[in-house]
PDB file of C-alpha atoms in Angstrom:
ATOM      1  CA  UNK A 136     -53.148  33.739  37.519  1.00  0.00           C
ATOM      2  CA  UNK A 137     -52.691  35.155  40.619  1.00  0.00           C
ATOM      3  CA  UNK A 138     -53.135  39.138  41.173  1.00  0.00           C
ATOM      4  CA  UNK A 139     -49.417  39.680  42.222  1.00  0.00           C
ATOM      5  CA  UNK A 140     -48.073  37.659  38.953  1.00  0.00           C
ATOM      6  CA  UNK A 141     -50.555  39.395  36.796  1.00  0.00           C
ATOM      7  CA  UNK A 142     -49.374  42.763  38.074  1.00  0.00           C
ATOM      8  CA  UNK A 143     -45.731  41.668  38.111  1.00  0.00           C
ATOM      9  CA  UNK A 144     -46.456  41.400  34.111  1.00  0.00           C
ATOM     10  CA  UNK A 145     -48.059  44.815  34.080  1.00  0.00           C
ATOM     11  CA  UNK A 146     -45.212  46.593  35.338  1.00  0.00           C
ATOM     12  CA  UNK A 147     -42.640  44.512  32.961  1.00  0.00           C
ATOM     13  CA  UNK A 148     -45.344  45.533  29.950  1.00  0.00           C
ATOM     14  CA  UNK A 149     -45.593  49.583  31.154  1.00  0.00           C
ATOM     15  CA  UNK A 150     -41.301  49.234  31.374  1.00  0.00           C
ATOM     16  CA  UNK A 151     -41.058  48.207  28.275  1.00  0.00           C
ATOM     17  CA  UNK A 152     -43.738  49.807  26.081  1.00  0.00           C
ATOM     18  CA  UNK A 153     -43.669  53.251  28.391  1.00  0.00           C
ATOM     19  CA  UNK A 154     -47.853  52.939  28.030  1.00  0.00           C
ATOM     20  CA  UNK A 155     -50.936  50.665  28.272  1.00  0.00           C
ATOM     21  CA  UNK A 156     -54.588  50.655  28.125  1.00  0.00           C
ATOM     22  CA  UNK A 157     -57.036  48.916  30.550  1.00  0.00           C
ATOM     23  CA  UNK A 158     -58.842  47.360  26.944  1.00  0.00           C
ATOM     24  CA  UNK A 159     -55.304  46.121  26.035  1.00  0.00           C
ATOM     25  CA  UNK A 160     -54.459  44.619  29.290  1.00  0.00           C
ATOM     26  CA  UNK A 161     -57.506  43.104  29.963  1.00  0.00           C
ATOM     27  CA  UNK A 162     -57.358  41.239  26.605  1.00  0.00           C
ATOM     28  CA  UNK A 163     -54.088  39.863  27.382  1.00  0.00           C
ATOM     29  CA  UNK A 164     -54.713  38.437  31.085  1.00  0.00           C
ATOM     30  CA  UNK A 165     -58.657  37.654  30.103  1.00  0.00           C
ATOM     31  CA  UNK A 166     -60.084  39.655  33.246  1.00  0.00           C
ATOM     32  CA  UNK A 167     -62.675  42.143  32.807  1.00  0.00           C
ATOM     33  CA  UNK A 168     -61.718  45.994  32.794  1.00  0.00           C
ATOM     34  CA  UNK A 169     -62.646  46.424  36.599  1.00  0.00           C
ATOM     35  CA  UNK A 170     -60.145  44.524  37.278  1.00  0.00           C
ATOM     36  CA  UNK A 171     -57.221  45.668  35.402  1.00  0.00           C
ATOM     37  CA  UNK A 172     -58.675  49.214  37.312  1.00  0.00           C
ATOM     38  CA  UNK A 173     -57.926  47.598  40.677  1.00  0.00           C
ATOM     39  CA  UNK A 174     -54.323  46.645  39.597  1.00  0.00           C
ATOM     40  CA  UNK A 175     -53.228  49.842  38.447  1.00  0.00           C
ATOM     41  CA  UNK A 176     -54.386  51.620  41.451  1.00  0.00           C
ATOM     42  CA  UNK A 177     -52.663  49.219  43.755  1.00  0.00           C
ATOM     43  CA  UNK A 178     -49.370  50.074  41.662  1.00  0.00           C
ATOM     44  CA  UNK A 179     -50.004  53.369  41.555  1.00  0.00           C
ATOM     45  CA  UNK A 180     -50.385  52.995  44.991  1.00  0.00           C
ATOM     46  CA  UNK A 181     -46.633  51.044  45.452  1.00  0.00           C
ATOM     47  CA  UNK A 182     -44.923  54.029  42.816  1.00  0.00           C
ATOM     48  CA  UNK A 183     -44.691  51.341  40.069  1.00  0.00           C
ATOM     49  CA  UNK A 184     -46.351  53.014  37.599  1.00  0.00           C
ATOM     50  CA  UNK A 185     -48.429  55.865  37.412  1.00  0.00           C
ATOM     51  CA  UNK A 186     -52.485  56.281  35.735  1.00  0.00           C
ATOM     52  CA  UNK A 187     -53.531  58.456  33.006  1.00  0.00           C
ATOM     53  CA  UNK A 188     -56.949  58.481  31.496  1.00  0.00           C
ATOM     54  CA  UNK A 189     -57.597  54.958  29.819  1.00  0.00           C
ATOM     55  CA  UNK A 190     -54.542  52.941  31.434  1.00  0.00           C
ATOM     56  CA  UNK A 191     -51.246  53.641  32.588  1.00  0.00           C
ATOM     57  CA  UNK A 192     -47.317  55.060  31.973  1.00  0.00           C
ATOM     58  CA  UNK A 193     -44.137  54.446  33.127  1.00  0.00           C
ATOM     59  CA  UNK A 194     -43.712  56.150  37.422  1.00  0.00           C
ATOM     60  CA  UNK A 195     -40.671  58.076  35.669  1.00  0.00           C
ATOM     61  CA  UNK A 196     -42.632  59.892  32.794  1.00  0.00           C
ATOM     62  CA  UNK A 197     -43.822  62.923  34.833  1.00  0.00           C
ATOM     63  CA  UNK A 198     -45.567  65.561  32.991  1.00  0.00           C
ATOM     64  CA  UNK A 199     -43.672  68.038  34.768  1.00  0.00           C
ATOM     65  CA  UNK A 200     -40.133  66.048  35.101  1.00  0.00           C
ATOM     66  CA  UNK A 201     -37.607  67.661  33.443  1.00  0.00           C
ATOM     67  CA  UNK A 202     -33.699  67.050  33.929  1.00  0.00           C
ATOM     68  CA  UNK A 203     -31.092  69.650  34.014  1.00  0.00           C
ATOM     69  CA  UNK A 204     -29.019  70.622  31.027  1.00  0.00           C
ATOM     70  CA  UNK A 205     -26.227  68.950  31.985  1.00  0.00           C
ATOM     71  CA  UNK A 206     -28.352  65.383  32.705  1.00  0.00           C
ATOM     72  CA  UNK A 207     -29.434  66.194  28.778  1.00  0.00           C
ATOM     73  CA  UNK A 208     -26.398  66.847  27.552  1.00  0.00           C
ATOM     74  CA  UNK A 209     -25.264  62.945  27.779  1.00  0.00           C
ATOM     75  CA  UNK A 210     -28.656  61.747  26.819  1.00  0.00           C
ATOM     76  CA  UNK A 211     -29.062  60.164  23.120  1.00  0.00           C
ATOM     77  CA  UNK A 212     -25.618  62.119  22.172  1.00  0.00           C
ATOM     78  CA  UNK A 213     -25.288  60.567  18.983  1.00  0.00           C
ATOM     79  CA  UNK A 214     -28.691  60.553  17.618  1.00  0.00           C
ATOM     80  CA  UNK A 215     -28.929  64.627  18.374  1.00  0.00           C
ATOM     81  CA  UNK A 216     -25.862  64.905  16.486  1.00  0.00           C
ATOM     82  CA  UNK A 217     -27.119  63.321  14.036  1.00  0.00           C
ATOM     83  CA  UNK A 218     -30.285  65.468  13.928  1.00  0.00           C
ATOM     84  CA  UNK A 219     -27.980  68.603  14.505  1.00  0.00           C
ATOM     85  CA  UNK A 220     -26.075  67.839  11.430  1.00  0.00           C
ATOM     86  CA  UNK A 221     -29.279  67.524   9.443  1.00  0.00           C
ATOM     87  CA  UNK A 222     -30.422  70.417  10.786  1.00  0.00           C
ATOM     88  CA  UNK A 223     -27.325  72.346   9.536  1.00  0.00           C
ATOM     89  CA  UNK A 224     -28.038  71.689   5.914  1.00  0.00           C
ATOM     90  CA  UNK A 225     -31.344  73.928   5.850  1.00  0.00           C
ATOM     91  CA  UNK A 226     -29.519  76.655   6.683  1.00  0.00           C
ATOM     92  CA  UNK A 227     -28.450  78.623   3.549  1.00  0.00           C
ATOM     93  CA  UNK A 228     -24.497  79.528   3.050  1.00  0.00           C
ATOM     94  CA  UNK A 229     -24.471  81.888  -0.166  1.00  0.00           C
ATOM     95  CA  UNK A 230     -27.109  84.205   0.918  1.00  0.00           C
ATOM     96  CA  UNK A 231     -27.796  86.769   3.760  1.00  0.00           C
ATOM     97  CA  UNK A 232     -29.660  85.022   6.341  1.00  0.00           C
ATOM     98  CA  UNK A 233     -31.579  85.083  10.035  1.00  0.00           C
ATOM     99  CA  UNK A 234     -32.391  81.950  12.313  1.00  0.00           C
ATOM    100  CA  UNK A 235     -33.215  81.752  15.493  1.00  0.00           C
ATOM    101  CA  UNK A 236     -32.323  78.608  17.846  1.00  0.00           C
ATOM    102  CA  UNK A 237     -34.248  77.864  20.914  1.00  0.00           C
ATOM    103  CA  UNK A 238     -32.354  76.424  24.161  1.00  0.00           C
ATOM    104  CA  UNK A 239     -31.801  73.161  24.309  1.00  0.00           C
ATOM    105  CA  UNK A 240     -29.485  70.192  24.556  1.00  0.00           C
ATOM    106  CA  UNK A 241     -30.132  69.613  20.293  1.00  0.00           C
ATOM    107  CA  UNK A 242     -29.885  72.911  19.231  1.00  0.00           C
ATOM    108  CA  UNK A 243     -27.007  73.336  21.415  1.00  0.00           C
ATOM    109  CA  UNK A 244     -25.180  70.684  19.410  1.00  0.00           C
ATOM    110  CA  UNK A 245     -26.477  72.235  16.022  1.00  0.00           C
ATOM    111  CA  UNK A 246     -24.552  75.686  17.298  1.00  0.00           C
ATOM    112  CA  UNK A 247     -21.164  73.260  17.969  1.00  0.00           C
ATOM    113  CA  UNK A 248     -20.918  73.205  13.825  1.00  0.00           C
ATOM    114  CA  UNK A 249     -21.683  76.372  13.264  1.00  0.00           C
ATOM    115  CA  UNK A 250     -18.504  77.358  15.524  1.00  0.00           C
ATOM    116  CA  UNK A 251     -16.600  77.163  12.163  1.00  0.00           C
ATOM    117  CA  UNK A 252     -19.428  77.997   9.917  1.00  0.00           C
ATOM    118  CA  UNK A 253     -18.478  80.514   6.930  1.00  0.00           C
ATOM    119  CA  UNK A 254     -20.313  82.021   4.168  1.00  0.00           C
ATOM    120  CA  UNK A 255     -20.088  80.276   0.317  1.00  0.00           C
ATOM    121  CA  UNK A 256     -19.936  83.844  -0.850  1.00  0.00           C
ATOM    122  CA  UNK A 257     -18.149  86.648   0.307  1.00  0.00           C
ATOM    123  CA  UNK A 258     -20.780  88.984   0.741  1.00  0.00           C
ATOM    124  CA  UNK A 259     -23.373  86.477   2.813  1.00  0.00           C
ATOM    125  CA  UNK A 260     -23.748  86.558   6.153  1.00  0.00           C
ATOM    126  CA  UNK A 261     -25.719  84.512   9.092  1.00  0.00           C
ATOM    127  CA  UNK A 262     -27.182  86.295  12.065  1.00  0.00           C
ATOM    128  CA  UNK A 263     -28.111  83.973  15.229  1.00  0.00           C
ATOM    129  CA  UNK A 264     -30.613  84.932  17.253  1.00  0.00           C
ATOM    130  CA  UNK A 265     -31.024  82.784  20.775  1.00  0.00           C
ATOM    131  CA  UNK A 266     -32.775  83.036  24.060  1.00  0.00           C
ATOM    132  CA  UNK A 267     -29.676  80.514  25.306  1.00  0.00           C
ATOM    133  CA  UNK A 268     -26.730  81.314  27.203  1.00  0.00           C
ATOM    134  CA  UNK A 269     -24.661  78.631  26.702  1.00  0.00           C
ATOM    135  CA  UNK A 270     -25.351  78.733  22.287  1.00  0.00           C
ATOM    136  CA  UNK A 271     -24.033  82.938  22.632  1.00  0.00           C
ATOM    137  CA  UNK A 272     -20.964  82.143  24.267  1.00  0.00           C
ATOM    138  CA  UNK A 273     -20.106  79.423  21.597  1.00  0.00           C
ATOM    139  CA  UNK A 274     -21.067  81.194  18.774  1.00  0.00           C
ATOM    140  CA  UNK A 275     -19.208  84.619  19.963  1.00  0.00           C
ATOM    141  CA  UNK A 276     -15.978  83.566  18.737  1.00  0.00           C
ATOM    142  CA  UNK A 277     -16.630  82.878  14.842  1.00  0.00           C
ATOM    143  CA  UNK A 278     -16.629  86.569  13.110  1.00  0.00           C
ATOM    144  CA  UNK A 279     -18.507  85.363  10.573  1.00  0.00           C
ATOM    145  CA  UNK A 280     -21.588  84.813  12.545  1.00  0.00           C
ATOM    146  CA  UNK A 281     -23.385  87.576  14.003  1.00  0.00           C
ATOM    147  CA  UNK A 282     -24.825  86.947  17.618  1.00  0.00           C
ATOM    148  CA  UNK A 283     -28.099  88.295  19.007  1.00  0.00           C
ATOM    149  CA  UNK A 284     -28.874  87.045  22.727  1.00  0.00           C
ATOM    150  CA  UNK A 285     -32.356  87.997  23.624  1.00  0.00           C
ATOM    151  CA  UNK A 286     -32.840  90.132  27.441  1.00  0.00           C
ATOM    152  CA  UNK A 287     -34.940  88.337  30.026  1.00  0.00           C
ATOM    153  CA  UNK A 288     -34.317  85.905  32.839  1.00  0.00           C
ATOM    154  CA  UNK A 289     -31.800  83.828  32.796  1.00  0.00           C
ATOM    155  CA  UNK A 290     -33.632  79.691  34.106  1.00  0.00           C
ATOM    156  CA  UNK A 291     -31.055  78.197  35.651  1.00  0.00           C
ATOM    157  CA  UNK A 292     -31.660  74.581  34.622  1.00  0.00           C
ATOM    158  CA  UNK A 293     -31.243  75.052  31.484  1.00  0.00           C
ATOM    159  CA  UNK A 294     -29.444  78.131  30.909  1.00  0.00           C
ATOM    160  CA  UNK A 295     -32.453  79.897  28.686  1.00  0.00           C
ATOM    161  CA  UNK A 296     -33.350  83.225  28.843  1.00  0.00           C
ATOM    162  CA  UNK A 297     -37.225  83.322  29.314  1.00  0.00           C
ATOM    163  CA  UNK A 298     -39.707  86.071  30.643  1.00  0.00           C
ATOM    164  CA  UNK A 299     -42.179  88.852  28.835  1.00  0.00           C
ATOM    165  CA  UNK A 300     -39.553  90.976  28.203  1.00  0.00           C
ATOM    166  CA  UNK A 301     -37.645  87.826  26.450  1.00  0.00           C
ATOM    167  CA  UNK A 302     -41.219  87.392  24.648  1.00  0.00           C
ATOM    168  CA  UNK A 303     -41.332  90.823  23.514  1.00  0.00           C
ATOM    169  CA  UNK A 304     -38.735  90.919  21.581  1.00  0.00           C
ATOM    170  CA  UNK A 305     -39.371  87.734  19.823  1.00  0.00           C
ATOM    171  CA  UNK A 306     -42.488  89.159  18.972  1.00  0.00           C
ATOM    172  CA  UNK A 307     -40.497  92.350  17.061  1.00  0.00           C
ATOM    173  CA  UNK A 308     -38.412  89.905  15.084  1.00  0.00           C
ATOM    174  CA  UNK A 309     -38.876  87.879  11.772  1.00  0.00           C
ATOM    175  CA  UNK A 310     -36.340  85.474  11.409  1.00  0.00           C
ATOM    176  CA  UNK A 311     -35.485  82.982   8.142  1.00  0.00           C
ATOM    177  CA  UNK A 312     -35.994  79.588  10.262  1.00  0.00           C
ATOM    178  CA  UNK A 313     -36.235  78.800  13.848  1.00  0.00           C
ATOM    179  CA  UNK A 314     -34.919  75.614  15.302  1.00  0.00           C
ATOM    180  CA  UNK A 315     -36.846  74.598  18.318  1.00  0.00           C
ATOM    181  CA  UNK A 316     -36.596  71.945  20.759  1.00  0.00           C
ATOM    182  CA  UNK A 317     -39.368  69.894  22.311  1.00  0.00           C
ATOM    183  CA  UNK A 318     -39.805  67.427  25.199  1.00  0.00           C
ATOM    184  CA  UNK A 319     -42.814  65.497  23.884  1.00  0.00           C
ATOM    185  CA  UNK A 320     -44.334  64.957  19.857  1.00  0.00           C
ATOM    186  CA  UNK A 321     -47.474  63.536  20.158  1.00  0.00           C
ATOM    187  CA  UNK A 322     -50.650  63.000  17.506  1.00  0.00           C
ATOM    188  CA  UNK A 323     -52.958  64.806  19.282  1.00  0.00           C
ATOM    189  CA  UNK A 324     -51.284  67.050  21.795  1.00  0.00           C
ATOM    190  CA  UNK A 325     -48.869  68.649  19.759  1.00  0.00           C
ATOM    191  CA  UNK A 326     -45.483  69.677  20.377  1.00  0.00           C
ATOM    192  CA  UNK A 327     -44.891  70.182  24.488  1.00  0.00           C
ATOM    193  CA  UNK A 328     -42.500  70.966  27.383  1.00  0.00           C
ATOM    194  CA  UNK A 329     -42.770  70.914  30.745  1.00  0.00           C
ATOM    195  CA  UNK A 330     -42.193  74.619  31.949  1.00  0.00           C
ATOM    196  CA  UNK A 331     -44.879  77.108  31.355  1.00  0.00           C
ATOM    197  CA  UNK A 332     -42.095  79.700  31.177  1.00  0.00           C
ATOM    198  CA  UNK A 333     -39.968  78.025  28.552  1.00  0.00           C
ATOM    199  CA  UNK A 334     -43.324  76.584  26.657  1.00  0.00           C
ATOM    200  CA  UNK A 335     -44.491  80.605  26.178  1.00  0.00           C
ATOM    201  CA  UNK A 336     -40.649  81.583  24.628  1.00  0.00           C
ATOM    202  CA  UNK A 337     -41.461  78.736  22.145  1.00  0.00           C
ATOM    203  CA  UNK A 338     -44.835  79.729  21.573  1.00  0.00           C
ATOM    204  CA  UNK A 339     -43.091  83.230  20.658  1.00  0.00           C
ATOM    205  CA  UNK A 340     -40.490  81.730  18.680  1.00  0.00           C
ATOM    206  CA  UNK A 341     -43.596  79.209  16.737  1.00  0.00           C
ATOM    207  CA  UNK A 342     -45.040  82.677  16.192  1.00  0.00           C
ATOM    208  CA  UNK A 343     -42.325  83.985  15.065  1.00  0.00           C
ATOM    209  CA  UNK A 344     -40.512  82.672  12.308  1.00  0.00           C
ATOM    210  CA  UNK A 345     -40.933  82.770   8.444  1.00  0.00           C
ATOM    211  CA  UNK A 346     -40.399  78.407   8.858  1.00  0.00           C
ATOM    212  CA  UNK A 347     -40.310  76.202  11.849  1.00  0.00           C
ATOM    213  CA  UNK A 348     -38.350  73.224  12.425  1.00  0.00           C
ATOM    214  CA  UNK A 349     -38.938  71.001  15.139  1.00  0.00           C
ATOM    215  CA  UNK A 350     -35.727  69.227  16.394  1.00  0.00           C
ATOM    216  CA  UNK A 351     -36.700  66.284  18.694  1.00  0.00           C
ATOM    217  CA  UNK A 352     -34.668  62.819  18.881  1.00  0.00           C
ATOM    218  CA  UNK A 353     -37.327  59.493  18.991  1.00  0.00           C
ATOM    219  CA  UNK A 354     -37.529  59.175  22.942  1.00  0.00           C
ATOM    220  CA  UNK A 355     -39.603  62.295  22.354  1.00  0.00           C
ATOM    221  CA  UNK A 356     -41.902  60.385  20.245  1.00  0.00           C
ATOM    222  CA  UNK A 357     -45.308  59.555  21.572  1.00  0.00           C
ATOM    223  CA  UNK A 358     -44.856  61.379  24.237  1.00  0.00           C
ATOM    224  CA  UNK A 359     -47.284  64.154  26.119  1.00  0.00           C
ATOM    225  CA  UNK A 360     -45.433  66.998  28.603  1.00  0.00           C
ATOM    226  CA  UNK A 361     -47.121  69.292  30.606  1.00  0.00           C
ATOM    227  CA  UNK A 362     -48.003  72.187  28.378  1.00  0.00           C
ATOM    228  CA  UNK A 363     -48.358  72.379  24.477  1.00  0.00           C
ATOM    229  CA  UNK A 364     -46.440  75.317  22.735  1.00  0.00           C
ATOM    230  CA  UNK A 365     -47.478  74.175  19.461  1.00  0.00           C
ATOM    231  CA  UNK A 366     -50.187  72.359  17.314  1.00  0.00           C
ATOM    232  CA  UNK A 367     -48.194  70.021  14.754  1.00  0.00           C
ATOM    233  CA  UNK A 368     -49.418  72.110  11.907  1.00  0.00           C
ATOM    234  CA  UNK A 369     -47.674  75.196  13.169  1.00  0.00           C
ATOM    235  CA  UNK A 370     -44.199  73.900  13.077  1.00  0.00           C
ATOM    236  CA  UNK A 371     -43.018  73.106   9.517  1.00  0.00           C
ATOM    237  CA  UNK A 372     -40.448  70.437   9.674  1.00  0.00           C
ATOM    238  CA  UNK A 373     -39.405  67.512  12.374  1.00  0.00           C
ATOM    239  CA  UNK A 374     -35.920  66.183  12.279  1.00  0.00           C
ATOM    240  CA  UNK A 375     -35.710  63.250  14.189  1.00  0.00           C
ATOM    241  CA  UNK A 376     -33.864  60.066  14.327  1.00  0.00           C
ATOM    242  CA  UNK A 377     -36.394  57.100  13.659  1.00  0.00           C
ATOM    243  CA  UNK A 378     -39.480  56.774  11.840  1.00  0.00           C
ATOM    244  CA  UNK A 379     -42.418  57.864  14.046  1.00  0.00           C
ATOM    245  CA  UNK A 380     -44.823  55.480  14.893  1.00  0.00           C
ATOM    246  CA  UNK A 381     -48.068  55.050  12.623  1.00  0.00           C
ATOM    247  CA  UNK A 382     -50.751  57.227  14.559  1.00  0.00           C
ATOM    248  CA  UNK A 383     -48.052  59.983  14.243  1.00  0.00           C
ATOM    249  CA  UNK A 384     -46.814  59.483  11.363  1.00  0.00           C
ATOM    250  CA  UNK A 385     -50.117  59.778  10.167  1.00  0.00           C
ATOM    251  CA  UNK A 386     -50.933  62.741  12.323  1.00  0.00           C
ATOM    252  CA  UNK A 387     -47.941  64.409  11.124  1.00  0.00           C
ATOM    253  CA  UNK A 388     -48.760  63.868   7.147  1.00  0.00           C
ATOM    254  CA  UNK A 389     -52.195  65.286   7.739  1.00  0.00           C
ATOM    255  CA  UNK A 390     -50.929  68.554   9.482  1.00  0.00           C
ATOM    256  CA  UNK A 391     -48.224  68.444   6.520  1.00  0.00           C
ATOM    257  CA  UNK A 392     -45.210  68.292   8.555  1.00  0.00           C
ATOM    258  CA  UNK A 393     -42.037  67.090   6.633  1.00  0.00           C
ATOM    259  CA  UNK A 394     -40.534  64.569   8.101  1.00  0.00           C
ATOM    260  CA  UNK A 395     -36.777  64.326   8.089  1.00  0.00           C
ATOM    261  CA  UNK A 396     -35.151  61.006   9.596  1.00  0.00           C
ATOM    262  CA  UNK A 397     -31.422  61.778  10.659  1.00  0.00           C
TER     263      UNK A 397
END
């Protein structure tokens, strides 16, 4: 096999599997390890792919790439309905309650059904505690809900309030539950984002709360961003949409993290 067919196949394998090993590849194509180095650095070289320590990952999966709210918003729409919906029915409707939802496209959906929310008994109540712009200005309409925005700077990709000051006050709270949104799940690196000013509010928020739930549809699977706010055993629950895949599924059991499939 020629080099340019065998890294024409490389590319189609790192498209369609998002990772792969130098062991792995040089299994399939029966070359020796050396070699597989060679062809990654040539297609690193042409922006086809990009290394990472023991093979390769799609160009497009930047540690630091992160799209704007609005690119987010029409991303996986149904299955982070799906996992905002599940995420609804943790949060208590006959008792006095606190929760506290990080910014995000996910828990942005979960505050779209609790527009309408209403206590089961007439003397409960729900106060909503958010570092996100958009989530206050939804929730500001339903008198039943009380609305605490937190003070800090206001990111302008995605609309969340973030900063020590922002921090600070997390730190003075206790809420009931937090929901919190992640860009990347993985077995050994935790729960991540890409911003070190958004990844320290979720640290804060992690710290926080009385029980942490982790809202992250499957693409997040798997998948390693820039900075980790939290180790899996410091969030409580993950909501997703699809069974994770065995290493962290296994990962996740051992940190005992319940696992909720939307």
């Amino acid at each position: 096999m020629f080099a340019e067919e065998r890294q024409s196949l490389i590319v189609d394998l790192v498209s369609s599997s998002s990772r792969v090993t130098v062991s792995d590849l040089a299994s399939r194509f029966d070359v020796t390890p050396e070699t597989v180095r060679r062809d990654l650095d040539s297609l690193e070289g042409a922006r086809r792919l990009r290394r990472v320590h023991g093979g390769a990952v799609a160009f497009d999966r930047q540690s630091t790439s992160e799209l704007s709210l609005e690119e987010r918003q029409t991303q996986n729409h149904d299955e982070k309905k799906r996992i905002a919906a599940a995420a609804l029915t943790m949060i208590p409707k006959s008792q006095t309650g606190s929760i506290l939802l990080d910014a995000g496209t996910t828990t942005e959906l979960l505050a779209d059904l609790l527009v309408d929310w209403a206590p089961a008994a007439p003397d409960a109540e729900l106060l909503v505690i958010t570092n996100a712009v958009p989530i206050a200005t939804k929730l500001a309409g339903n008198e039943a809900v009380q609305v605490y925005i937190l003070g800090g700077r206001v990111r302008g990709l995605t609309r969340a309030v973030v900063g020590p000051s922002t921090i600070g006050q997390i730190d003075s709270l206790r809420p009931d539950i937090a929901f919190v949104g992640a860009n990347g799940v993985h077995a050994e690196f935790g729960f991540s984002t890409p911003d070190a000013v958004e990844s320290a509010v979720k640290t804060a928020i992690v710290r926080s709360a009385r029980r942490v739930v982790a809202l992250a549809d499957s693409t997040k699977l798997d998948k390693e961003t820039l900075i980790r706010f939290a180790a899996l055993g410091d969030v409580d629950v993950l909501i997703t949409d699809a069974l994770p895949s065995d290493e962290l599924a296994t990962a996740l059991a051992a940190a005992d993290v319940e696992v909720v499939i939307a």
